[in-house]
Amino acid sequence: GFEKEEGSFSTSIEIAGKLAVVSAGWENTVHGSKSGAAYIYEFNGSEWQEKQRLISPFGRIDGIFGHNVATDGKTIIVTEPSAEQVHVYSKTTDLWEHDTSFTVTDNSSEKFGISAAIDGNSFVVGSGAVFASLCNAVGSVYVFEKSGEIWSNTEVLVAEGASAHDNFGADVSIDGDVIVVGADNDECYAGEEGYVCIFQKEGNSWNE
């Protein structure tokens, strides 16, 4: 197995074929305390090997880069919720290189990057409560799509009738033309019921 001495190692794990990505969101790096990292492992036919360590291309203290990771084998998504950023990586030869990043800071009660999922030319990122102090998160989900070599934010999903502390976007999944979003009624309201919303792509829009 693989071990790390610090950093909340393995709180988020994603695998696709011979590639695995493991989070270490609270790891200390050159960017400072709890700036975070993500580790890439590859299977060489006989064993898994650690191939690369990713840290934020910008970096900040307590950024928690690696809070959530996602991959489909061709692209890696790493979230950094305290910085309200998500970072996209693609492989060029033997190394994974930073491709682009997105920042969303439009709601003080929510943190962009609490969850992420990818499938081919589409990935989704949840924005909601990641800390116990954020108790008013309604939540939303950002959809990104690739055209040519360019990723862009094409839509923002919200739940019909959503209200404060629903935390819509706590977890997300995407498969082709279907997006599933969880709303867990965040930890400040333990005991209340959560719910799931399913969105279907119709034309260029995602509909609940």
mmCIF file of C-alpha atoms in Angstrom:
data_model
loop_
_atom_site.group_PDB
_atom_site.id
_atom_site.type_symbol
_atom_site.label_atom_id
_atom_site.label_comp_id
_atom_site.label_asym_id
_atom_site.label_seq_id
_atom_site.Cartn_x
_atom_site.Cartn_y
_atom_site.Cartn_z
ATOM 1 C CA GLY A 1 0.000 0.000 0.000
ATOM 2 C CA PHE A 2 0.863 3.687 -0.047
ATOM 3 C CA GLU A 3 1.022 5.945 2.991
ATOM 4 C CA LYS A 4 1.573 9.645 3.672
ATOM 5 C CA GLU A 5 2.363 11.082 7.079
ATOM 6 C CA GLU A 6 0.084 14.109 6.831
ATOM 7 C CA GLY A 7 -2.512 15.822 4.753
ATOM 8 C CA SER A 8 -5.776 13.852 5.059
ATOM 9 C CA PHE A 9 -4.389 11.445 2.510
ATOM 10 C CA SER A 10 -7.029 9.524 0.525
ATOM 11 C CA THR A 11 -10.156 11.462 1.545
ATOM 12 C CA SER A 12 -10.984 11.530 -2.173
ATOM 13 C CA ILE A 13 -9.953 8.791 -4.617
ATOM 14 C CA GLU A 14 -10.718 8.286 -8.291
ATOM 15 C CA ILE A 15 -9.605 5.516 -10.647
ATOM 16 C CA ALA A 16 -9.860 5.061 -14.407
ATOM 17 C CA GLY A 17 -8.190 2.051 -15.958
ATOM 18 C CA LYS A 18 -4.492 2.083 -15.063
ATOM 19 C CA LEU A 19 -4.650 5.557 -13.503
ATOM 20 C CA ALA A 20 -5.524 6.465 -9.919
ATOM 21 C CA VAL A 21 -5.673 9.929 -8.338
ATOM 22 C CA VAL A 22 -5.581 10.348 -4.552
ATOM 23 C CA SER A 23 -6.174 13.526 -2.574
ATOM 24 C CA ALA A 24 -4.092 14.997 0.243
ATOM 25 C CA GLY A 25 -6.002 18.207 0.745
ATOM 26 C CA TRP A 26 -4.481 19.181 4.088
ATOM 27 C CA GLU A 27 -0.878 18.480 3.161
ATOM 28 C CA ASN A 28 1.696 21.221 3.736
ATOM 29 C CA THR A 29 3.511 22.313 0.557
ATOM 30 C CA VAL A 30 5.719 25.163 -0.623
ATOM 31 C CA HIS A 31 2.514 27.225 -0.743
ATOM 32 C CA GLY A 32 2.090 26.918 3.029
ATOM 33 C CA SER A 33 0.145 25.033 5.677
ATOM 34 C CA LYS A 34 -2.780 22.926 4.421
ATOM 35 C CA SER A 35 -2.326 24.196 0.879
ATOM 36 C CA GLY A 36 -2.877 20.628 -0.313
ATOM 37 C CA ALA A 37 -1.701 18.142 -2.918
ATOM 38 C CA ALA A 38 -2.914 15.281 -5.097
ATOM 39 C CA TYR A 39 -0.983 12.126 -5.988
ATOM 40 C CA ILE A 40 -1.053 10.266 -9.291
ATOM 41 C CA TYR A 41 -0.486 6.494 -9.441
ATOM 42 C CA GLU A 42 -0.162 4.351 -12.543
ATOM 43 C CA PHE A 43 -0.225 0.579 -13.053
ATOM 44 C CA ASN A 44 2.717 -0.657 -15.113
ATOM 45 C CA GLY A 45 1.357 -4.158 -15.745
ATOM 46 C CA SER A 46 2.641 -5.715 -12.544
ATOM 47 C CA GLU A 47 2.359 -3.085 -9.808
ATOM 48 C CA TRP A 48 1.056 0.374 -8.971
ATOM 49 C CA GLN A 49 3.656 3.137 -8.792
ATOM 50 C CA GLU A 50 3.513 6.721 -7.595
ATOM 51 C CA LYS A 51 4.214 8.811 -10.687
ATOM 52 C CA GLN A 52 3.568 12.434 -9.811
ATOM 53 C CA ARG A 53 2.573 14.869 -7.060
ATOM 54 C CA LEU A 54 0.378 17.798 -8.035
ATOM 55 C CA ILE A 55 0.151 21.040 -6.075
ATOM 56 C CA SER A 56 -1.836 24.149 -6.861
ATOM 57 C CA PRO A 57 -0.506 26.162 -9.811
ATOM 58 C CA PHE A 58 -1.221 29.319 -7.791
ATOM 59 C CA GLY A 59 -1.346 28.192 -4.174
ATOM 60 C CA ARG A 60 -2.473 29.677 -0.899
ATOM 61 C CA ILE A 61 -2.305 28.808 2.768
ATOM 62 C CA ASP A 62 -5.312 26.643 3.738
ATOM 63 C CA GLY A 63 -6.332 26.337 0.087
ATOM 64 C CA ILE A 64 -7.058 22.594 0.489
ATOM 65 C CA PHE A 65 -6.012 21.779 -3.063
ATOM 66 C CA GLY A 66 -7.057 18.169 -3.592
ATOM 67 C CA HIS A 67 -10.205 18.313 -1.475
ATOM 68 C CA ASN A 68 -11.884 16.433 -4.300
ATOM 69 C CA VAL A 69 -10.421 14.735 -7.382
ATOM 70 C CA ALA A 70 -11.913 13.292 -10.549
ATOM 71 C CA THR A 71 -10.534 11.623 -13.670
ATOM 72 C CA ASP A 72 -11.672 9.740 -16.740
ATOM 73 C CA GLY A 73 -8.139 8.627 -17.615
ATOM 74 C CA LYS A 74 -7.511 11.463 -20.067
ATOM 75 C CA THR A 75 -8.199 14.482 -17.857
ATOM 76 C CA ILE A 76 -7.734 15.095 -14.139
ATOM 77 C CA ILE A 77 -9.839 17.569 -12.155
ATOM 78 C CA VAL A 78 -8.609 18.805 -8.771
ATOM 79 C CA THR A 79 -10.669 21.142 -6.602
ATOM 80 C CA GLU A 80 -9.344 23.787 -4.214
ATOM 81 C CA PRO A 81 -12.458 24.965 -2.335
ATOM 82 C CA SER A 82 -10.863 27.434 0.070
ATOM 83 C CA ALA A 83 -9.520 29.283 -2.966
ATOM 84 C CA GLU A 84 -12.820 28.622 -4.798
ATOM 85 C CA GLN A 85 -10.916 27.177 -7.729
ATOM 86 C CA VAL A 86 -10.899 24.033 -9.813
ATOM 87 C CA HIS A 87 -7.876 22.964 -11.850
ATOM 88 C CA VAL A 88 -7.761 20.899 -15.033
ATOM 89 C CA TYR A 89 -4.796 18.715 -16.007
ATOM 90 C CA SER A 90 -4.031 16.806 -19.199
ATOM 91 C CA LYS A 91 -1.211 14.425 -20.018
ATOM 92 C CA THR A 92 1.526 15.475 -22.406
ATOM 93 C CA THR A 93 4.154 12.722 -22.905
ATOM 94 C CA ASP A 94 4.929 11.267 -19.463
ATOM 95 C CA LEU A 95 3.706 14.059 -17.190
ATOM 96 C CA TRP A 96 0.372 15.585 -16.276
ATOM 97 C CA GLU A 97 0.441 19.314 -16.994
ATOM 98 C CA HIS A 98 -1.817 22.112 -15.791
ATOM 99 C CA ASP A 99 -4.232 22.989 -18.583
ATOM 100 C CA THR A 100 -6.566 25.620 -17.147
ATOM 101 C CA SER A 101 -8.286 26.758 -13.950
ATOM 102 C CA PHE A 102 -11.673 28.230 -13.097
ATOM 103 C CA THR A 103 -12.593 30.491 -10.186
ATOM 104 C CA VAL A 104 -16.108 31.168 -8.856
ATOM 105 C CA THR A 105 -16.641 33.620 -5.980
ATOM 106 C CA ASP A 106 -20.253 34.705 -6.398
ATOM 107 C CA ASN A 107 -21.682 33.539 -3.060
ATOM 108 C CA SER A 108 -20.056 34.101 0.329
ATOM 109 C CA SER A 109 -22.009 31.240 1.949
ATOM 110 C CA GLU A 110 -20.738 28.654 -0.552
ATOM 111 C CA LYS A 111 -17.371 27.298 -1.614
ATOM 112 C CA PHE A 112 -16.824 26.329 -5.244
ATOM 113 C CA GLY A 113 -15.164 22.910 -5.459
ATOM 114 C CA ILE A 114 -16.792 20.740 -2.800
ATOM 115 C CA SER A 115 -17.279 17.925 -5.335
ATOM 116 C CA ALA A 116 -16.349 17.050 -8.912
ATOM 117 C CA ALA A 117 -16.967 14.430 -11.590
ATOM 118 C CA ILE A 118 -15.920 14.041 -15.217
ATOM 119 C CA ASP A 119 -16.998 12.055 -18.258
ATOM 120 C CA GLY A 120 -15.239 12.723 -21.550
ATOM 121 C CA ASN A 121 -15.784 16.297 -22.704
ATOM 122 C CA SER A 122 -17.929 17.312 -19.725
ATOM 123 C CA PHE A 123 -17.196 17.790 -16.039
ATOM 124 C CA VAL A 124 -19.261 19.112 -13.158
ATOM 125 C CA VAL A 125 -18.282 20.870 -9.933
ATOM 126 C CA GLY A 126 -20.383 21.392 -6.821
ATOM 127 C CA SER A 127 -20.502 24.676 -4.916
ATOM 128 C CA GLY A 128 -21.741 24.529 -1.334
ATOM 129 C CA ALA A 129 -20.759 24.006 2.295
ATOM 130 C CA VAL A 130 -17.358 22.473 2.938
ATOM 131 C CA PHE A 131 -16.886 23.738 6.495
ATOM 132 C CA ALA A 132 -19.183 23.611 9.502
ATOM 133 C CA SER A 133 -19.194 27.419 9.649
ATOM 134 C CA LEU A 134 -20.982 27.617 6.294
ATOM 135 C CA CYS A 135 -24.548 26.858 7.305
ATOM 136 C CA ASN A 136 -26.539 28.783 4.711
ATOM 137 C CA ALA A 137 -25.438 27.044 1.537
ATOM 138 C CA VAL A 138 -28.257 26.552 -0.947
ATOM 139 C CA GLY A 139 -25.752 25.029 -3.345
ATOM 140 C CA SER A 140 -25.299 24.864 -7.090
ATOM 141 C CA VAL A 141 -23.465 22.825 -9.709
ATOM 142 C CA TYR A 142 -21.340 24.213 -12.522
ATOM 143 C CA VAL A 143 -21.173 22.381 -15.835
ATOM 144 C CA PHE A 144 -18.037 22.663 -17.970
ATOM 145 C CA GLU A 145 -17.746 21.402 -21.517
ATOM 146 C CA LYS A 146 -14.864 21.093 -23.946
ATOM 147 C CA SER A 147 -15.026 22.417 -27.481
ATOM 148 C CA GLY A 148 -11.895 21.667 -29.469
ATOM 149 C CA GLU A 149 -9.150 22.159 -26.880
ATOM 150 C CA ILE A 150 -10.996 24.780 -24.814
ATOM 151 C CA TRP A 151 -12.932 24.146 -21.593
ATOM 152 C CA SER A 152 -15.665 26.604 -20.650
ATOM 153 C CA ASN A 153 -18.489 26.931 -18.134
ATOM 154 C CA THR A 154 -21.685 26.333 -20.099
ATOM 155 C CA GLU A 155 -24.384 26.132 -17.420
ATOM 156 C CA VAL A 156 -25.116 26.438 -13.705
ATOM 157 C CA LEU A 157 -27.597 23.938 -12.237
ATOM 158 C CA VAL A 158 -29.816 24.644 -9.239
ATOM 159 C CA ALA A 159 -32.536 22.530 -7.679
ATOM 160 C CA GLU A 160 -36.128 23.589 -8.130
ATOM 161 C CA GLY A 161 -37.386 24.874 -4.790
ATOM 162 C CA ALA A 162 -33.942 24.747 -3.150
ATOM 163 C CA SER A 163 -33.507 26.666 0.105
ATOM 164 C CA ALA A 164 -30.791 27.649 2.556
ATOM 165 C CA HIS A 165 -28.657 24.817 3.958
ATOM 166 C CA ASP A 166 -29.802 22.271 1.337
ATOM 167 C CA ASN A 167 -26.167 22.055 0.207
ATOM 168 C CA PHE A 168 -27.141 21.045 -3.311
ATOM 169 C CA GLY A 169 -23.953 19.814 -4.997
ATOM 170 C CA ALA A 170 -22.546 18.005 -1.963
ATOM 171 C CA ASP A 171 -21.784 15.161 -4.358
ATOM 172 C CA VAL A 172 -22.040 14.918 -8.137
ATOM 173 C CA SER A 173 -21.798 12.290 -10.856
ATOM 174 C CA ILE A 174 -21.992 12.459 -14.640
ATOM 175 C CA ASP A 175 -22.449 9.774 -17.271
ATOM 176 C CA GLY A 176 -22.988 10.942 -20.823
ATOM 177 C CA ASP A 177 -26.158 13.029 -20.934
ATOM 178 C CA VAL A 178 -27.115 12.452 -17.291
ATOM 179 C CA ILE A 179 -25.966 14.376 -14.219
ATOM 180 C CA VAL A 180 -26.910 13.266 -10.706
ATOM 181 C CA VAL A 181 -26.588 15.766 -7.846
ATOM 182 C CA GLY A 182 -26.835 15.101 -4.126
ATOM 183 C CA ALA A 183 -28.089 17.604 -1.536
ATOM 184 C CA ASP A 184 -27.218 16.410 1.948
ATOM 185 C CA ASN A 185 -28.692 19.174 4.158
ATOM 186 C CA ASP A 186 -25.240 20.052 5.460
ATOM 187 C CA GLU A 187 -23.731 19.056 8.796
ATOM 188 C CA CYS A 188 -25.135 22.104 10.580
ATOM 189 C CA TYR A 189 -28.578 20.540 10.238
ATOM 190 C CA ALA A 190 -27.865 16.906 11.039
ATOM 191 C CA GLY A 191 -30.946 14.733 10.976
ATOM 192 C CA GLU A 192 -32.768 16.547 8.191
ATOM 193 C CA GLU A 193 -33.454 14.643 4.994
ATOM 194 C CA GLY A 194 -31.302 15.067 1.919
ATOM 195 C CA TYR A 195 -32.364 14.527 -1.673
ATOM 196 C CA VAL A 196 -31.051 13.717 -5.147
ATOM 197 C CA CYS A 197 -31.771 15.487 -8.431
ATOM 198 C CA ILE A 198 -31.285 14.016 -11.904
ATOM 199 C CA PHE A 199 -30.625 16.248 -14.907
ATOM 200 C CA GLN A 200 -30.916 15.130 -18.515
ATOM 201 C CA LYS A 201 -29.257 16.937 -21.395
ATOM 202 C CA GLU A 202 -31.749 18.012 -24.030
ATOM 203 C CA GLY A 203 -30.155 19.881 -26.909
ATOM 204 C CA ASN A 204 -27.690 22.298 -25.321
ATOM 205 C CA SER A 205 -29.438 22.501 -21.954
ATOM 206 C CA TRP A 206 -29.572 20.339 -18.826
ATOM 207 C CA ASN A 207 -33.089 19.882 -17.465
ATOM 208 C CA GLU A 208 -34.213 18.431 -14.131
#
